[in-house]
PDB file of C-alpha atoms in Angstrom:
ATOM      1  CA  UNK A1041      -7.896 -13.956  23.615  1.00  0.00           C
ATOM      2  CA  UNK A1042      -8.794 -17.605  23.433  1.00  0.00           C
ATOM      3  CA  UNK A1043      -9.658 -19.982  20.611  1.00  0.00           C
ATOM      4  CA  UNK A1044     -12.592 -22.282  21.208  1.00  0.00           C
ATOM      5  CA  UNK A1045     -14.271 -24.721  18.818  1.00  0.00           C
ATOM      6  CA  UNK A1046     -16.606 -23.048  16.312  1.00  0.00           C
ATOM      7  CA  UNK A1047     -20.343 -23.548  16.788  1.00  0.00           C
ATOM      8  CA  UNK A1048     -23.175 -22.892  14.336  1.00  0.00           C
ATOM      9  CA  UNK A1049     -24.299 -19.987  16.563  1.00  0.00           C
ATOM     10  CA  UNK A1050     -21.012 -18.207  15.709  1.00  0.00           C
ATOM     11  CA  UNK A1051     -21.757 -18.294  11.972  1.00  0.00           C
ATOM     12  CA  UNK A1052     -24.188 -15.328  11.739  1.00  0.00           C
ATOM     13  CA  UNK A1053     -21.694 -13.112  13.592  1.00  0.00           C
ATOM     14  CA  UNK A1054     -18.726 -14.200  11.460  1.00  0.00           C
ATOM     15  CA  UNK A1055     -20.644 -13.961   8.186  1.00  0.00           C
ATOM     16  CA  UNK A1056     -21.850 -10.441   9.098  1.00  0.00           C
ATOM     17  CA  UNK A1057     -18.238  -9.215   8.800  1.00  0.00           C
ATOM     18  CA  UNK A1058     -18.228  -9.959   5.061  1.00  0.00           C
ATOM     19  CA  UNK A1059     -19.684  -6.844   3.446  1.00  0.00           C
ATOM     20  CA  UNK A1060     -19.535  -7.707  -0.268  1.00  0.00           C
ATOM     21  CA  UNK A1061     -18.802 -10.481  -2.732  1.00  0.00           C
ATOM     22  CA  UNK A1062     -15.154  -9.453  -3.245  1.00  0.00           C
ATOM     23  CA  UNK A1063     -14.497  -9.597   0.506  1.00  0.00           C
ATOM     24  CA  UNK A1064     -16.322 -12.933   0.576  1.00  0.00           C
ATOM     25  CA  UNK A1065     -14.070 -14.402  -2.126  1.00  0.00           C
ATOM     26  CA  UNK A1066     -10.908 -13.049  -0.458  1.00  0.00           C
ATOM     27  CA  UNK A1067     -12.022 -14.988   2.621  1.00  0.00           C
ATOM     28  CA  UNK A1068     -13.361 -18.155   1.008  1.00  0.00           C
ATOM     29  CA  UNK A1069     -11.832 -18.322  -2.497  1.00  0.00           C
ATOM     30  CA  UNK A1070     -14.014 -20.718  -4.490  1.00  0.00           C
ATOM     31  CA  UNK A1071     -15.008 -22.942  -1.558  1.00  0.00           C
ATOM     32  CA  UNK A1072     -18.617 -21.734  -1.429  1.00  0.00           C
ATOM     33  CA  UNK A1073     -20.869 -21.911  -4.468  1.00  0.00           C
ATOM     34  CA  UNK A1074     -23.336 -19.217  -3.343  1.00  0.00           C
ATOM     35  CA  UNK A1075     -23.017 -15.666  -2.003  1.00  0.00           C
ATOM     36  CA  UNK A1076     -24.119 -14.737   0.539  1.00  0.00           C
ATOM     37  CA  UNK A1077     -23.663 -17.979   2.460  1.00  0.00           C
ATOM     38  CA  UNK A1078     -25.978 -19.133   5.214  1.00  0.00           C
ATOM     39  CA  UNK A1079     -24.796 -20.465   8.598  1.00  0.00           C
ATOM     40  CA  UNK A1080     -25.626 -23.992   7.399  1.00  0.00           C
ATOM     41  CA  UNK A1081     -23.302 -23.495   4.409  1.00  0.00           C
ATOM     42  CA  UNK A1082     -20.517 -22.523   6.773  1.00  0.00           C
ATOM     43  CA  UNK A1083     -21.109 -25.554   8.972  1.00  0.00           C
ATOM     44  CA  UNK A1084     -21.125 -27.800   5.887  1.00  0.00           C
ATOM     45  CA  UNK A1085     -17.588 -26.583   5.062  1.00  0.00           C
ATOM     46  CA  UNK A1086     -16.460 -28.110   8.353  1.00  0.00           C
ATOM     47  CA  UNK A1087     -18.121 -31.520   8.067  1.00  0.00           C
ATOM     48  CA  UNK A1088     -14.918 -33.466   7.289  1.00  0.00           C
ATOM     49  CA  UNK A1089     -12.982 -35.159  10.077  1.00  0.00           C
ATOM     50  CA  UNK A1090      -9.706 -33.491   9.055  1.00  0.00           C
ATOM     51  CA  UNK A1091     -11.111 -29.949   9.557  1.00  0.00           C
ATOM     52  CA  UNK A1092     -11.017 -28.006  12.846  1.00  0.00           C
ATOM     53  CA  UNK A1093     -12.718 -24.594  12.929  1.00  0.00           C
ATOM     54  CA  UNK A1094     -12.166 -22.201  15.827  1.00  0.00           C
ATOM     55  CA  UNK A1095     -13.728 -18.980  17.025  1.00  0.00           C
ATOM     56  CA  UNK A1096     -11.580 -16.315  18.670  1.00  0.00           C
ATOM     57  CA  UNK A1097     -13.012 -14.613  21.746  1.00  0.00           C
ATOM     58  CA  UNK A1098     -11.634 -11.470  23.354  1.00  0.00           C
ATOM     59  CA  UNK A1099     -11.082 -11.177  27.103  1.00  0.00           C
ATOM     60  CA  UNK A1100     -14.760 -10.256  27.599  1.00  0.00           C
ATOM     61  CA  UNK A1101     -15.952 -13.325  25.659  1.00  0.00           C
ATOM     62  CA  UNK A1102     -16.975 -11.389  22.512  1.00  0.00           C
ATOM     63  CA  UNK A1103     -16.529 -13.158  19.158  1.00  0.00           C
ATOM     64  CA  UNK A1104     -13.718 -11.275  17.392  1.00  0.00           C
ATOM     65  CA  UNK A1105     -12.278 -13.735  14.875  1.00  0.00           C
ATOM     66  CA  UNK A1106     -12.424 -17.090  13.152  1.00  0.00           C
ATOM     67  CA  UNK A1107      -9.847 -19.515  11.776  1.00  0.00           C
ATOM     68  CA  UNK A1108      -9.867 -23.061  10.458  1.00  0.00           C
ATOM     69  CA  UNK A1109      -7.091 -25.639  10.804  1.00  0.00           C
ATOM     70  CA  UNK A1110      -7.030 -28.588   8.415  1.00  0.00           C
ATOM     71  CA  UNK A1111      -4.851 -31.592   7.781  1.00  0.00           C
ATOM     72  CA  UNK A1112      -4.364 -31.462   3.976  1.00  0.00           C
ATOM     73  CA  UNK A1113      -2.934 -34.990   3.778  1.00  0.00           C
ATOM     74  CA  UNK A1114      -2.977 -38.256   5.748  1.00  0.00           C
ATOM     75  CA  UNK A1115       0.520 -37.736   7.232  1.00  0.00           C
ATOM     76  CA  UNK A1116      -0.929 -35.251   9.745  1.00  0.00           C
ATOM     77  CA  UNK A1117       2.387 -33.383   9.851  1.00  0.00           C
ATOM     78  CA  UNK A1118       1.111 -30.321   7.978  1.00  0.00           C
ATOM     79  CA  UNK A1119      -1.674 -27.976   9.053  1.00  0.00           C
ATOM     80  CA  UNK A1120      -3.264 -25.665   6.496  1.00  0.00           C
ATOM     81  CA  UNK A1121      -4.868 -22.506   7.835  1.00  0.00           C
ATOM     82  CA  UNK A1122      -7.952 -21.130   6.162  1.00  0.00           C
ATOM     83  CA  UNK A1123     -11.117 -19.066   6.473  1.00  0.00           C
ATOM     84  CA  UNK A1124      -9.170 -16.526   8.542  1.00  0.00           C
ATOM     85  CA  UNK A1125     -11.211 -13.449   9.424  1.00  0.00           C
ATOM     86  CA  UNK A1126     -11.410 -10.764  12.095  1.00  0.00           C
ATOM     87  CA  UNK A1127     -14.402  -8.568  12.941  1.00  0.00           C
ATOM     88  CA  UNK A1128     -14.279  -5.798  10.326  1.00  0.00           C
ATOM     89  CA  UNK A1129     -14.689  -3.178  13.095  1.00  0.00           C
ATOM     90  CA  UNK A1130     -11.549  -4.450  14.852  1.00  0.00           C
ATOM     91  CA  UNK A1131      -9.116  -4.855  11.968  1.00  0.00           C
ATOM     92  CA  UNK A1132      -5.726  -3.200  12.291  1.00  0.00           C
ATOM     93  CA  UNK A1133      -5.683  -3.531  16.083  1.00  0.00           C
ATOM     94  CA  UNK A1134      -3.622  -6.725  16.446  1.00  0.00           C
ATOM     95  CA  UNK A1135      -6.474  -9.214  16.818  1.00  0.00           C
ATOM     96  CA  UNK A1136      -5.506 -11.079  13.643  1.00  0.00           C
ATOM     97  CA  UNK A1137      -1.892 -11.431  14.728  1.00  0.00           C
ATOM     98  CA  UNK A1138      -2.909 -12.621  18.184  1.00  0.00           C
ATOM     99  CA  UNK A1139      -5.389 -15.125  16.732  1.00  0.00           C
ATOM    100  CA  UNK A1140      -2.749 -16.450  14.330  1.00  0.00           C
ATOM    101  CA  UNK A1141      -0.217 -16.842  17.147  1.00  0.00           C
ATOM    102  CA  UNK A1142      -2.746 -18.890  19.139  1.00  0.00           C
ATOM    103  CA  UNK A1143      -3.589 -21.000  16.075  1.00  0.00           C
ATOM    104  CA  UNK A1144       0.126 -21.640  15.408  1.00  0.00           C
ATOM    105  CA  UNK A1145       0.622 -22.785  19.009  1.00  0.00           C
ATOM    106  CA  UNK A1146      -2.445 -25.021  18.784  1.00  0.00           C
ATOM    107  CA  UNK A1147      -1.338 -26.484  15.436  1.00  0.00           C
ATOM    108  CA  UNK A1148       2.124 -27.325  16.743  1.00  0.00           C
ATOM    109  CA  UNK A1149       1.364 -28.427  20.295  1.00  0.00           C
ATOM    110  CA  UNK A1150      -2.095 -29.989  20.024  1.00  0.00           C
ATOM    111  CA  UNK A1151      -2.168 -31.145  16.400  1.00  0.00           C
ATOM    112  CA  UNK A1152       1.507 -32.087  16.027  1.00  0.00           C
ATOM    113  CA  UNK A1153       2.127 -29.942  12.955  1.00  0.00           C
ATOM    114  CA  UNK A1154       5.703 -29.757  11.725  1.00  0.00           C
ATOM    115  CA  UNK A1155       4.766 -27.278   9.001  1.00  0.00           C
ATOM    116  CA  UNK A1156       1.943 -24.766   8.549  1.00  0.00           C
ATOM    117  CA  UNK A1157       0.715 -23.484   5.196  1.00  0.00           C
ATOM    118  CA  UNK A1158      -1.834 -21.018   3.884  1.00  0.00           C
ATOM    119  CA  UNK A1159      -2.734 -19.111   0.770  1.00  0.00           C
ATOM    120  CA  UNK A1160      -3.500 -15.409   0.459  1.00  0.00           C
ATOM    121  CA  UNK A1161      -4.676 -13.515  -2.601  1.00  0.00           C
ATOM    122  CA  UNK A1162      -2.500 -10.701  -3.951  1.00  0.00           C
ATOM    123  CA  UNK A1163      -5.488  -8.348  -3.706  1.00  0.00           C
ATOM    124  CA  UNK A1164      -5.496  -8.765   0.091  1.00  0.00           C
ATOM    125  CA  UNK A1165      -2.322  -6.960   1.289  1.00  0.00           C
ATOM    126  CA  UNK A1166      -3.513  -6.458   4.911  1.00  0.00           C
ATOM    127  CA  UNK A1167      -3.883 -10.237   5.330  1.00  0.00           C
ATOM    128  CA  UNK A1168      -0.532 -10.871   3.643  1.00  0.00           C
ATOM    129  CA  UNK A1169       1.236  -8.469   6.028  1.00  0.00           C
ATOM    130  CA  UNK A1170      -0.487 -10.047   9.026  1.00  0.00           C
ATOM    131  CA  UNK A1171       0.732 -13.515   7.982  1.00  0.00           C
ATOM    132  CA  UNK A1172       4.241 -12.161   7.430  1.00  0.00           C
ATOM    133  CA  UNK A1173       4.186 -10.573  10.898  1.00  0.00           C
ATOM    134  CA  UNK A1174       3.865 -13.992  12.547  1.00  0.00           C
ATOM    135  CA  UNK A1175       6.624 -15.562  10.455  1.00  0.00           C
ATOM    136  CA  UNK A1176       5.004 -16.962   7.321  1.00  0.00           C
ATOM    137  CA  UNK A1177       7.195 -16.808   4.204  1.00  0.00           C
ATOM    138  CA  UNK A1178       6.179 -16.934   0.545  1.00  0.00           C
ATOM    139  CA  UNK A1179       6.979 -20.301  -1.040  1.00  0.00           C
ATOM    140  CA  UNK A1180       5.237 -19.920  -4.382  1.00  0.00           C
ATOM    141  CA  UNK A1181       2.331 -18.505  -6.327  1.00  0.00           C
ATOM    142  CA  UNK A1182      -0.807 -19.924  -7.872  1.00  0.00           C
ATOM    143  CA  UNK A1183      -3.804 -18.600  -9.752  1.00  0.00           C
ATOM    144  CA  UNK A1184      -7.511 -19.248  -9.410  1.00  0.00           C
ATOM    145  CA  UNK A1185     -10.540 -18.403 -11.477  1.00  0.00           C
ATOM    146  CA  UNK A1186     -12.748 -16.462  -9.053  1.00  0.00           C
ATOM    147  CA  UNK A1187     -16.147 -15.403 -10.407  1.00  0.00           C
ATOM    148  CA  UNK A1188     -14.763 -15.253 -13.930  1.00  0.00           C
ATOM    149  CA  UNK A1189     -11.574 -13.334 -13.045  1.00  0.00           C
ATOM    150  CA  UNK A1190      -8.073 -14.706 -12.639  1.00  0.00           C
ATOM    151  CA  UNK A1191      -6.759 -13.995  -9.128  1.00  0.00           C
ATOM    152  CA  UNK A1192      -3.167 -14.673  -8.119  1.00  0.00           C
ATOM    153  CA  UNK A1193      -2.363 -16.097  -4.730  1.00  0.00           C
ATOM    154  CA  UNK A1194       0.755 -16.434  -2.664  1.00  0.00           C
ATOM    155  CA  UNK A1195       1.415 -19.756  -0.980  1.00  0.00           C
ATOM    156  CA  UNK A1196       2.981 -19.213   2.430  1.00  0.00           C
ATOM    157  CA  UNK A1197       4.648 -21.533   4.929  1.00  0.00           C
ATOM    158  CA  UNK A1198       5.854 -21.470   8.498  1.00  0.00           C
TER     159      UNK A1198
END
């Protein structure tokens, strides 16, 4: 597997993995105003200079995952991971773990991160276990109003 920079042509593939609004919100929280999003909406999420989206390709060059790295503050010592998703047909086969391991290496060695953070909703145990499997630890909890419901989220750090 490799991570390469995201392109707008990846968006229809990545967005096709999101089968319903609940899955969409688990992936995006409240970052998008409209469901379903269009490729242009996805690209607009990445317009800031502190945001670095990547597409994961398998050994045959097929798009199998997506992840975004972001500097959440000007110090550029912390990288926040987000918009993490794997092809829904390939989940449970280790692609997420492999993609996360590559993103962690990239964050530390290419972006100079001393700490990595992410958030995962409590109603997404497969994602939580995947993050735990690469070393992330829970550091706190938060809550968000998602489509009129209160969702709790675990903050995690590596």
